[in-house]
Amino acid sequence: MYNIATLNKISPVGLGRLTDQYTITEDINSANGVLVRSQDMLSMEFSQNLLAIARAGAGVNNIPVSRCAEEGIVVFNTPGANANAVKELVLAGLFLGSRNIPDAITWSYGLVGNEDAAKAVEKGKSQFAGNEIKGKTLGVIGLGAIGVSVANAAEKLGMKVIGNDPYMTLHAAHNLSNTIPVVHSLEELLPNCDYISIHVPAMDKTKGMINKDTIALMKDGMIFLNFSRDKLVNDEDMLVALASGKIKKYITDFPNNKLVGKEGVICIPHLGASTEEAEDNCAVMATEELMDYIESGNITNSVNYPDCSLGSVTGTRICVLNKNIPAMLSAVTSAVSDLNLNINNLLNKSKGDYACTLLDIDGTVTEAEVASKLNVPGIIKIRIITK
C-alpha cells in the first residue's frame, strides 16, 4: 500500500486513476508520493518515505527541484496538459488588446440608468475603435507545447507568425506548422512583430529577460502578452515603455500592485490553466507519472532526472538513482554480478548532473544486499521493485 499526499485541490478525475494500492493522506511525512499544484514546497523538509513529487502543471518554481534530486526524489511536471487552455486565453488576450474590449466594457457600465444608452453608444463607440489581427505579425518566444499551440492557432487566424526558441525540441519542431519561420535570436524577432507572446520557463537566466534593453528593440506601438510567468518581465521597464507609447498594451495573467489599474495594462487573474478540462488533464497526467514511477521505477516528464522506462515489471527490478559521474554504470553492473544475479534487461540514462539505471534481473534481492555491493560515492537511492 502506498500513501499519496495531495497539496491543493487535485481534480477528482486524476485521483480517480489511483488504484486500490493507494491511500490519500494529509501527512506528508508518511507519503510515498505528492500531488501538488501551486503550494509552496520550497521550505518543506521531506522524509525518507518520499519517492516522488508530481506537479499538476508545467511550472515547478514552487518545488525545491535541486534539493529533491540530491535526496533521490523524482520531480515530475505535466507539459502540454494545459496547453489548449492557455492557448485559448492568449488568443482572447490578442482580441482584448487589439479591439480595446476591456476599456469599452468598462465605459458601457457607465451607461447604467441612462435613458438614451443606445444613442450614447453610437456617439461614443468610436473612441474604442481598434485593429484586426489578421495580417499582423505575432512573435512567439518559446516553442514548447503552449508556444507551438499559440503559433499554429494564430497562423490559422491569418496572422504572420515568427518563432524563437534556442532549445526547441524535435517534438516541438514536428508539431509546429512548417510555414512558420524560427529565428535564432531575439534580435531577429523583436523588431519585426506587432504582437509578442512569451512562453518560456522561469529560471535565473530568463528572469527579467523582457527589460528596457529588449523593449528598445521592439516595434513602436506593439502589444506584449505574458501568459507564462511574472518574473520574465521587468515591471518597471514595462510601465516606462507603456507611458512613452513604445508599447501600446501589456496583457498579463499575473497582476500585482505595480500593474493593477495602470494605463495600458490588461490584467487577467491568472486564469491560464483555470479550466475544468486543463485541471483534469494535468491531474491525470501527474497521477499516472507518479504511479508509473512508484510501481515500476519508470520516469517520464521529470525535471530533475532523465526519462527512463523499461515498461511493466514482471519479476524483480533494481532502480538506481545516482550522480552522473564516470564509471557509475560499470559499478552498478559489477555489484549485480557480485550478487550472482543475471541481468535480463538494462537501461541507463543521464540528464545533467543526475542519472538513472533500471535493471530487470532473475531471482530476488534486497536493497541492503545491493547497497552492500554498491558502496561507492555518487549513489543517491536504490529501490527494489517486485511484481
Short mmCIF file of C-alpha atoms in Angstrom, two decimals:
data_model
loop_
_atom_site.label_atom_id
_atom_site.label_comp_id
_atom_site.label_asym_id
_atom_site.label_seq_id
_atom_site.Cartn_x
_atom_site.Cartn_y
_atom_site.Cartn_z
CA MET A 1 0.00 0.00 0.00
CA TYR A 2 1.32 3.45 -0.97
CA ASN A 3 0.41 6.78 0.59
CA ILE A 4 -0.20 9.83 -1.61
CA ALA A 5 -0.37 13.32 -0.14
CA THR A 6 -2.36 15.95 -2.03
CA LEU A 7 -1.40 19.59 -1.66
CA ASN A 8 -4.02 21.97 -3.05
CA LYS A 9 -7.21 20.66 -4.57
CA ILE A 10 -6.47 17.94 -7.12
CA SER A 11 -9.07 17.07 -9.73
CA PRO A 12 -11.16 14.02 -8.77
CA VAL A 13 -10.73 12.80 -12.35
CA GLY A 14 -6.99 12.49 -11.73
CA LEU A 15 -7.34 11.00 -8.28
CA GLY A 16 -9.76 8.50 -9.78
CA ARG A 17 -6.82 6.94 -11.62
CA LEU A 18 -5.33 5.73 -8.33
CA THR A 19 -5.84 2.02 -7.81
CA ASP A 20 -6.63 0.23 -4.55
CA GLN A 21 -2.87 0.11 -3.88
CA TYR A 22 -3.02 3.78 -2.93
CA THR A 23 -4.37 5.75 0.02
CA ILE A 24 -4.77 9.53 0.17
CA THR A 25 -3.11 11.04 3.24
CA GLU A 26 -2.78 14.51 4.73
CA ASP A 27 0.50 13.55 6.40
CA ILE A 28 3.33 14.38 4.00
CA ASN A 29 5.84 12.64 6.29
CA SER A 30 4.19 9.28 5.62
CA ALA A 31 3.69 9.94 1.90
CA ASN A 32 5.43 7.95 -0.82
CA GLY A 33 4.25 10.45 -3.41
CA VAL A 34 2.92 14.01 -3.51
CA LEU A 35 0.47 15.57 -5.94
CA VAL A 36 0.72 19.36 -5.92
CA ARG A 37 -0.38 22.41 -7.86
CA SER A 38 0.71 25.81 -6.51
CA GLN A 39 1.50 25.02 -2.85
CA ASP A 40 4.90 26.44 -1.85
CA MET A 41 7.14 23.47 -1.01
CA LEU A 42 10.46 25.31 -1.07
CA SER A 43 11.00 25.27 2.69
CA MET A 44 9.47 21.85 3.36
CA GLU A 45 11.54 19.02 4.77
CA PHE A 46 10.99 15.58 3.23
CA SER A 47 11.11 12.16 4.85
CA GLN A 48 12.89 9.08 3.55
CA ASN A 49 9.49 7.72 2.57
CA LEU A 50 9.00 10.24 -0.20
CA LEU A 51 9.85 8.86 -3.64
CA ALA A 52 8.39 11.47 -5.97
CA ILE A 53 6.51 14.75 -6.35
CA ALA A 54 4.20 15.33 -9.32
CA ARG A 55 3.21 18.87 -10.20
CA ALA A 56 -0.19 19.09 -11.90
CA GLY A 57 1.03 21.82 -14.23
CA ALA A 58 4.15 22.86 -16.10
CA GLY A 59 5.99 25.26 -13.77
CA VAL A 60 7.92 23.82 -10.82
CA ASN A 61 9.24 27.02 -9.24
CA ASN A 62 7.28 26.13 -6.07
CA ILE A 63 9.29 22.90 -5.62
CA PRO A 64 12.95 22.64 -4.47
CA VAL A 65 13.94 20.69 -7.57
CA SER A 66 17.70 20.56 -6.99
CA ARG A 67 17.36 19.56 -3.34
CA CYS A 68 14.93 16.85 -4.34
CA ALA A 69 17.44 15.49 -6.85
CA GLU A 70 20.09 15.32 -4.12
CA GLU A 71 17.65 13.41 -1.89
CA GLY A 72 16.61 10.99 -4.64
CA ILE A 73 13.12 12.44 -5.01
CA VAL A 74 11.99 12.48 -8.63
CA VAL A 75 10.03 15.62 -9.57
CA PHE A 76 7.51 15.40 -12.42
CA ASN A 77 5.51 18.02 -14.26
CA THR A 78 2.80 17.78 -16.91
CA PRO A 79 3.98 19.56 -20.06
CA GLY A 80 1.25 20.12 -22.60
CA ALA A 81 -1.64 19.06 -20.38
CA ASN A 82 -2.88 22.64 -20.05
CA ALA A 83 -1.60 23.88 -23.41
CA ASN A 84 -5.01 24.27 -25.03
CA ALA A 85 -6.40 26.20 -22.06
CA VAL A 86 -3.52 28.67 -22.09
CA LYS A 87 -3.60 28.94 -25.89
CA GLU A 88 -7.27 29.92 -25.83
CA LEU A 89 -6.64 32.63 -23.22
CA VAL A 90 -3.69 34.00 -25.21
CA LEU A 91 -5.95 34.28 -28.24
CA ALA A 92 -8.52 36.05 -26.06
CA GLY A 93 -5.74 38.39 -24.94
CA LEU A 94 -4.92 39.22 -28.54
CA PHE A 95 -8.51 40.29 -29.15
CA LEU A 96 -8.84 42.10 -25.82
CA GLY A 97 -5.82 44.24 -26.59
CA SER A 98 -6.43 44.79 -30.29
CA ARG A 99 -10.06 45.79 -30.00
CA ASN A 100 -9.84 47.75 -26.72
CA ILE A 101 -12.51 45.49 -25.28
CA PRO A 102 -11.81 45.95 -21.52
CA ASP A 103 -11.99 49.76 -21.77
CA ALA A 104 -15.10 49.55 -23.90
CA ILE A 105 -16.88 47.26 -21.46
CA THR A 106 -15.92 49.46 -18.50
CA TRP A 107 -17.26 52.50 -20.35
CA SER A 108 -20.53 50.73 -21.12
CA TYR A 109 -21.09 50.08 -17.40
CA GLY A 110 -21.32 53.84 -17.01
CA LEU A 111 -24.47 53.82 -19.12
CA VAL A 112 -26.49 52.19 -16.36
CA GLY A 113 -29.61 54.34 -15.81
CA ASN A 114 -29.01 56.35 -18.97
CA GLU A 115 -32.36 56.58 -20.78
CA ASP A 116 -30.54 57.30 -24.04
CA ALA A 117 -27.99 54.49 -23.68
CA ALA A 118 -28.39 53.31 -27.28
CA LYS A 119 -27.81 56.84 -28.59
CA ALA A 120 -24.81 57.27 -26.28
CA VAL A 121 -23.32 54.03 -27.60
CA GLU A 122 -23.48 55.22 -31.20
CA LYS A 123 -21.92 58.52 -30.22
CA GLY A 124 -19.17 57.09 -28.01
CA LYS A 125 -18.13 53.85 -29.66
CA SER A 126 -15.58 55.45 -31.98
CA GLN A 127 -13.19 56.06 -29.10
CA PHE A 128 -12.68 52.31 -28.80
CA ALA A 129 -12.01 51.54 -32.45
CA GLY A 130 -9.19 49.01 -32.62
CA ASN A 131 -7.29 46.84 -35.06
CA GLU A 132 -7.79 43.43 -36.60
CA ILE A 133 -5.12 40.81 -36.00
CA LYS A 134 -5.36 39.32 -39.49
CA GLY A 135 -2.24 40.12 -41.48
CA LYS A 136 -0.35 41.33 -38.41
CA THR A 137 2.85 39.67 -37.22
CA LEU A 138 2.99 37.70 -33.97
CA GLY A 139 6.30 36.76 -32.41
CA VAL A 140 6.26 33.70 -30.15
CA ILE A 141 9.16 33.44 -27.72
CA GLY A 142 9.46 29.84 -26.51
CA LEU A 143 8.22 26.96 -28.62
CA GLY A 144 7.21 24.35 -26.10
CA ALA A 145 3.76 22.78 -26.10
CA ILE A 146 1.98 26.07 -25.37
CA GLY A 147 4.10 28.25 -27.65
CA VAL A 148 3.65 25.88 -30.59
CA SER A 149 -0.08 25.70 -29.96
CA VAL A 150 -0.35 29.51 -29.88
CA ALA A 151 1.76 29.90 -33.02
CA ASN A 152 -0.26 27.38 -35.03
CA ALA A 153 -3.59 28.84 -33.93
CA ALA A 154 -2.54 32.41 -34.71
CA GLU A 155 -1.42 31.40 -38.18
CA LYS A 156 -4.82 29.80 -38.81
CA LEU A 157 -6.40 33.13 -37.82
CA GLY A 158 -4.49 34.82 -40.62
CA MET A 159 -1.52 36.19 -38.70
CA LYS A 160 2.06 36.05 -39.83
CA VAL A 161 3.99 34.20 -37.14
CA ILE A 162 7.69 34.14 -36.22
CA GLY A 163 9.05 31.77 -33.59
CA ASN A 164 12.13 31.83 -31.40
CA ASP A 165 13.50 29.08 -29.17
CA PRO A 166 17.20 28.16 -28.96
CA TYR A 167 16.28 24.94 -27.14
CA MET A 168 13.47 23.78 -29.41
CA THR A 169 12.90 20.02 -29.18
CA LEU A 170 12.37 17.66 -32.10
CA HIS A 171 8.85 17.03 -30.81
CA ALA A 172 8.04 20.74 -30.90
CA ALA A 173 9.60 21.13 -34.34
CA HIS A 174 7.44 18.29 -35.62
CA ASN A 175 4.26 19.90 -34.24
CA LEU A 176 4.99 23.45 -35.41
CA SER A 177 3.49 24.45 -38.75
CA ASN A 178 6.14 24.09 -41.44
CA THR A 179 5.27 27.54 -42.78
CA ILE A 180 6.26 29.30 -39.53
CA PRO A 181 9.89 30.52 -39.60
CA VAL A 182 12.02 30.08 -36.48
CA VAL A 183 14.76 32.63 -35.86
CA HIS A 184 17.76 32.01 -33.64
CA SER A 185 17.84 35.21 -31.60
CA LEU A 186 15.56 37.78 -30.05
CA GLU A 187 17.36 40.44 -32.08
CA GLU A 188 15.92 38.84 -35.21
CA LEU A 189 12.41 38.57 -33.78
CA LEU A 190 11.67 41.64 -31.65
CA PRO A 191 11.87 44.45 -34.28
CA ASN A 192 9.51 42.69 -36.69
CA CYS A 193 6.44 41.96 -34.55
CA ASP A 194 3.18 43.79 -33.98
CA TYR A 195 2.45 41.40 -31.11
CA ILE A 196 4.73 39.26 -28.98
CA SER A 197 3.67 36.38 -26.73
CA ILE A 198 6.21 34.83 -24.36
CA HIS A 199 6.17 31.16 -23.31
CA VAL A 200 9.40 30.24 -21.55
CA PRO A 201 10.03 28.77 -18.08
CA ALA A 202 11.01 30.98 -15.15
CA MET A 203 14.70 30.39 -14.43
CA ASP A 204 17.64 32.51 -13.36
CA LYS A 205 18.64 33.09 -16.99
CA THR A 206 15.11 34.12 -18.06
CA LYS A 207 14.30 36.35 -15.09
CA GLY A 208 13.70 39.89 -16.35
CA MET A 209 14.55 38.95 -19.93
CA ILE A 210 11.95 41.48 -21.09
CA ASN A 211 13.53 44.72 -19.92
CA LYS A 212 14.46 48.16 -21.18
CA ASP A 213 17.13 46.72 -23.49
CA THR A 214 14.92 44.13 -25.17
CA ILE A 215 11.94 46.53 -25.23
CA ALA A 216 14.11 49.06 -27.08
CA LEU A 217 14.41 46.54 -29.94
CA MET A 218 10.64 46.18 -30.30
CA LYS A 219 8.44 47.91 -32.86
CA ASP A 220 6.85 51.13 -31.61
CA GLY A 221 3.22 50.69 -30.55
CA MET A 222 3.32 46.90 -30.33
CA ILE A 223 1.32 44.76 -27.89
CA PHE A 224 3.05 42.38 -25.47
CA LEU A 225 1.40 39.32 -23.92
CA ASN A 226 2.69 37.40 -20.91
CA PHE A 227 0.81 34.23 -20.00
CA SER A 228 3.96 32.39 -18.91
CA ARG A 229 5.50 33.74 -15.67
CA ASP A 230 5.55 37.14 -13.98
CA LYS A 231 9.31 37.06 -13.36
CA LEU A 232 10.08 37.14 -17.08
CA VAL A 233 9.14 40.81 -17.38
CA ASN A 234 10.69 43.76 -15.57
CA ASP A 235 7.55 45.61 -14.46
CA GLU A 236 9.22 49.00 -14.01
CA ASP A 237 10.68 48.93 -17.51
CA MET A 238 7.35 47.80 -18.95
CA LEU A 239 5.49 50.68 -17.27
CA VAL A 240 8.01 53.20 -18.63
CA ALA A 241 7.53 51.75 -22.12
CA LEU A 242 3.74 52.00 -21.78
CA ALA A 243 3.92 55.60 -20.58
CA SER A 244 6.09 56.58 -23.54
CA GLY A 245 3.92 54.75 -26.07
CA LYS A 246 6.73 52.40 -27.05
CA ILE A 247 4.40 49.57 -26.04
CA LYS A 248 0.70 50.11 -26.66
CA LYS A 249 -0.69 47.40 -24.36
CA TYR A 250 0.70 44.89 -21.85
CA ILE A 251 -1.60 41.93 -21.35
CA THR A 252 -0.60 39.76 -18.42
CA ASP A 253 -2.00 36.82 -16.48
CA PHE A 254 -0.05 37.95 -13.41
CA PRO A 255 -1.46 41.06 -11.71
CA ASN A 256 0.46 42.71 -8.88
CA ASN A 257 0.43 46.03 -7.03
CA LYS A 258 2.64 47.67 -9.63
CA LEU A 259 0.45 46.76 -12.58
CA VAL A 260 -3.17 46.78 -11.43
CA GLY A 261 -5.03 49.85 -12.66
CA LYS A 262 -2.15 51.21 -14.72
CA GLU A 263 -2.89 52.74 -18.11
CA GLY A 264 -2.30 50.28 -20.93
CA VAL A 265 -2.16 47.20 -18.69
CA ILE A 266 -4.79 44.49 -19.04
CA CYS A 267 -4.61 42.23 -16.00
CA ILE A 268 -6.20 38.78 -16.03
CA PRO A 269 -6.23 36.99 -12.63
CA HIS A 270 -4.01 34.01 -13.51
CA LEU A 271 -6.65 32.12 -15.47
CA GLY A 272 -4.30 30.49 -17.99
CA ALA A 273 -4.84 26.91 -16.87
CA SER A 274 -8.05 27.53 -14.95
CA THR A 275 -10.44 25.35 -16.91
CA GLU A 276 -12.06 22.14 -15.78
CA GLU A 277 -10.53 20.36 -18.75
CA ALA A 278 -6.97 21.54 -18.03
CA GLU A 279 -7.21 20.69 -14.35
CA ASP A 280 -8.45 17.21 -15.23
CA ASN A 281 -5.74 16.69 -17.85
CA CYS A 282 -2.94 17.85 -15.53
CA ALA A 283 -4.19 15.74 -12.62
CA VAL A 284 -4.50 12.62 -14.77
CA MET A 285 -1.01 13.01 -16.23
CA ALA A 286 0.58 13.80 -12.84
CA THR A 287 -1.12 10.83 -11.18
CA GLU A 288 -0.10 8.41 -13.93
CA GLU A 289 3.52 9.63 -13.86
CA LEU A 290 3.61 9.16 -10.09
CA MET A 291 2.11 5.66 -10.22
CA ASP A 292 4.41 4.53 -13.02
CA TYR A 293 7.50 5.55 -11.07
CA ILE A 294 6.33 4.14 -7.74
CA GLU A 295 5.24 0.82 -9.21
CA SER A 296 7.84 0.36 -11.97
CA GLY A 297 10.68 2.85 -11.49
CA ASN A 298 9.87 4.34 -14.88
CA ILE A 299 10.46 8.08 -15.28
CA THR A 300 8.52 10.25 -17.73
CA ASN A 301 8.47 14.07 -17.77
CA SER A 302 10.81 14.55 -14.83
CA VAL A 303 12.50 17.91 -14.40
CA ASN A 304 15.44 16.62 -12.35
CA TYR A 305 16.04 13.06 -13.59
CA PRO A 306 16.16 11.60 -17.12
CA ASP A 307 13.29 9.88 -18.87
CA CYS A 308 13.94 6.18 -18.33
CA SER A 309 11.48 3.32 -18.89
CA LEU A 310 11.61 -0.47 -19.16
CA GLY A 311 7.86 -0.93 -19.23
CA SER A 312 5.98 -3.03 -16.71
CA VAL A 313 7.75 -5.04 -14.02
CA THR A 314 7.34 -8.80 -14.48
CA GLY A 315 9.83 -10.03 -11.88
CA THR A 316 12.44 -8.05 -9.97
CA ARG A 317 13.66 -4.61 -10.98
CA ILE A 318 16.50 -2.62 -9.47
CA CYS A 319 16.21 1.16 -9.76
CA VAL A 320 19.34 3.20 -9.02
CA LEU A 321 19.41 6.99 -8.88
CA ASN A 322 22.91 8.43 -8.85
CA LYS A 323 25.19 11.29 -9.73
CA ASN A 324 26.17 11.38 -13.38
CA ILE A 325 29.85 10.58 -12.92
CA PRO A 326 32.25 8.28 -14.84
CA ALA A 327 32.26 4.51 -14.29
CA MET A 328 28.98 4.52 -12.39
CA LEU A 329 27.22 2.12 -14.77
CA SER A 330 30.04 -0.38 -14.53
CA ALA A 331 29.89 -0.12 -10.74
CA VAL A 332 26.16 -0.92 -10.81
CA THR A 333 26.50 -3.91 -13.16
CA SER A 334 29.51 -5.20 -11.22
CA ALA A 335 27.51 -5.06 -7.99
CA VAL A 336 24.71 -7.09 -9.58
CA SER A 337 27.25 -9.59 -10.93
CA ASP A 338 28.85 -9.93 -7.49
CA LEU A 339 25.42 -10.96 -6.18
CA ASN A 340 25.30 -13.75 -8.82
CA LEU A 341 22.28 -12.18 -10.47
CA ASN A 342 21.59 -12.37 -14.19
CA ILE A 343 20.56 -9.14 -15.93
CA ASN A 344 17.67 -9.65 -18.38
CA ASN A 345 17.29 -6.03 -19.39
CA LEU A 346 19.10 -2.80 -18.62
CA LEU A 347 18.62 0.88 -19.34
CA ASN A 348 20.87 3.74 -18.26
CA LYS A 349 20.04 7.39 -18.91
CA SER A 350 21.51 10.67 -17.73
CA LYS A 351 20.30 14.25 -17.52
CA GLY A 352 22.67 16.96 -16.40
CA ASP A 353 24.20 16.02 -13.06
CA TYR A 354 21.97 13.01 -12.43
CA ALA A 355 21.34 9.57 -13.89
CA CYS A 356 19.02 6.61 -13.56
CA THR A 357 19.71 2.92 -14.16
CA LEU A 358 16.97 0.30 -14.39
CA LEU A 359 17.84 -3.39 -14.35
CA ASP A 360 15.48 -6.35 -14.68
CA ILE A 361 17.07 -9.41 -13.09
CA ASP A 362 16.46 -13.09 -12.48
CA GLY A 363 15.82 -14.03 -8.89
CA THR A 364 15.31 -11.79 -5.88
CA VAL A 365 17.48 -9.39 -3.94
CA THR A 366 17.11 -6.83 -1.16
CA GLU A 367 18.02 -3.18 -1.14
CA ALA A 368 20.53 -3.84 1.65
CA GLU A 369 22.25 -6.54 -0.42
CA VAL A 370 22.62 -4.28 -3.42
CA ALA A 371 23.78 -1.38 -1.24
CA SER A 372 26.47 -3.57 0.35
CA LYS A 373 27.99 -4.24 -3.07
CA LEU A 374 27.37 -0.74 -4.41
CA ASN A 375 29.10 1.21 -1.68
CA VAL A 376 30.60 3.89 -3.93
CA PRO A 377 30.37 7.70 -3.95
CA GLY A 378 27.55 9.14 -6.02
CA ILE A 379 24.80 6.64 -5.22
CA ILE A 380 21.67 8.55 -4.14
CA LYS A 381 18.88 5.98 -3.91
CA ILE A 382 18.42 2.25 -4.50
CA ARG A 383 14.98 0.74 -4.92
CA ILE A 384 13.91 -2.87 -5.37
CA ILE A 385 10.59 -3.31 -7.15
CA THR A 386 8.97 -6.70 -7.43
CA LYS A 387 5.79 -7.99 -9.04
#
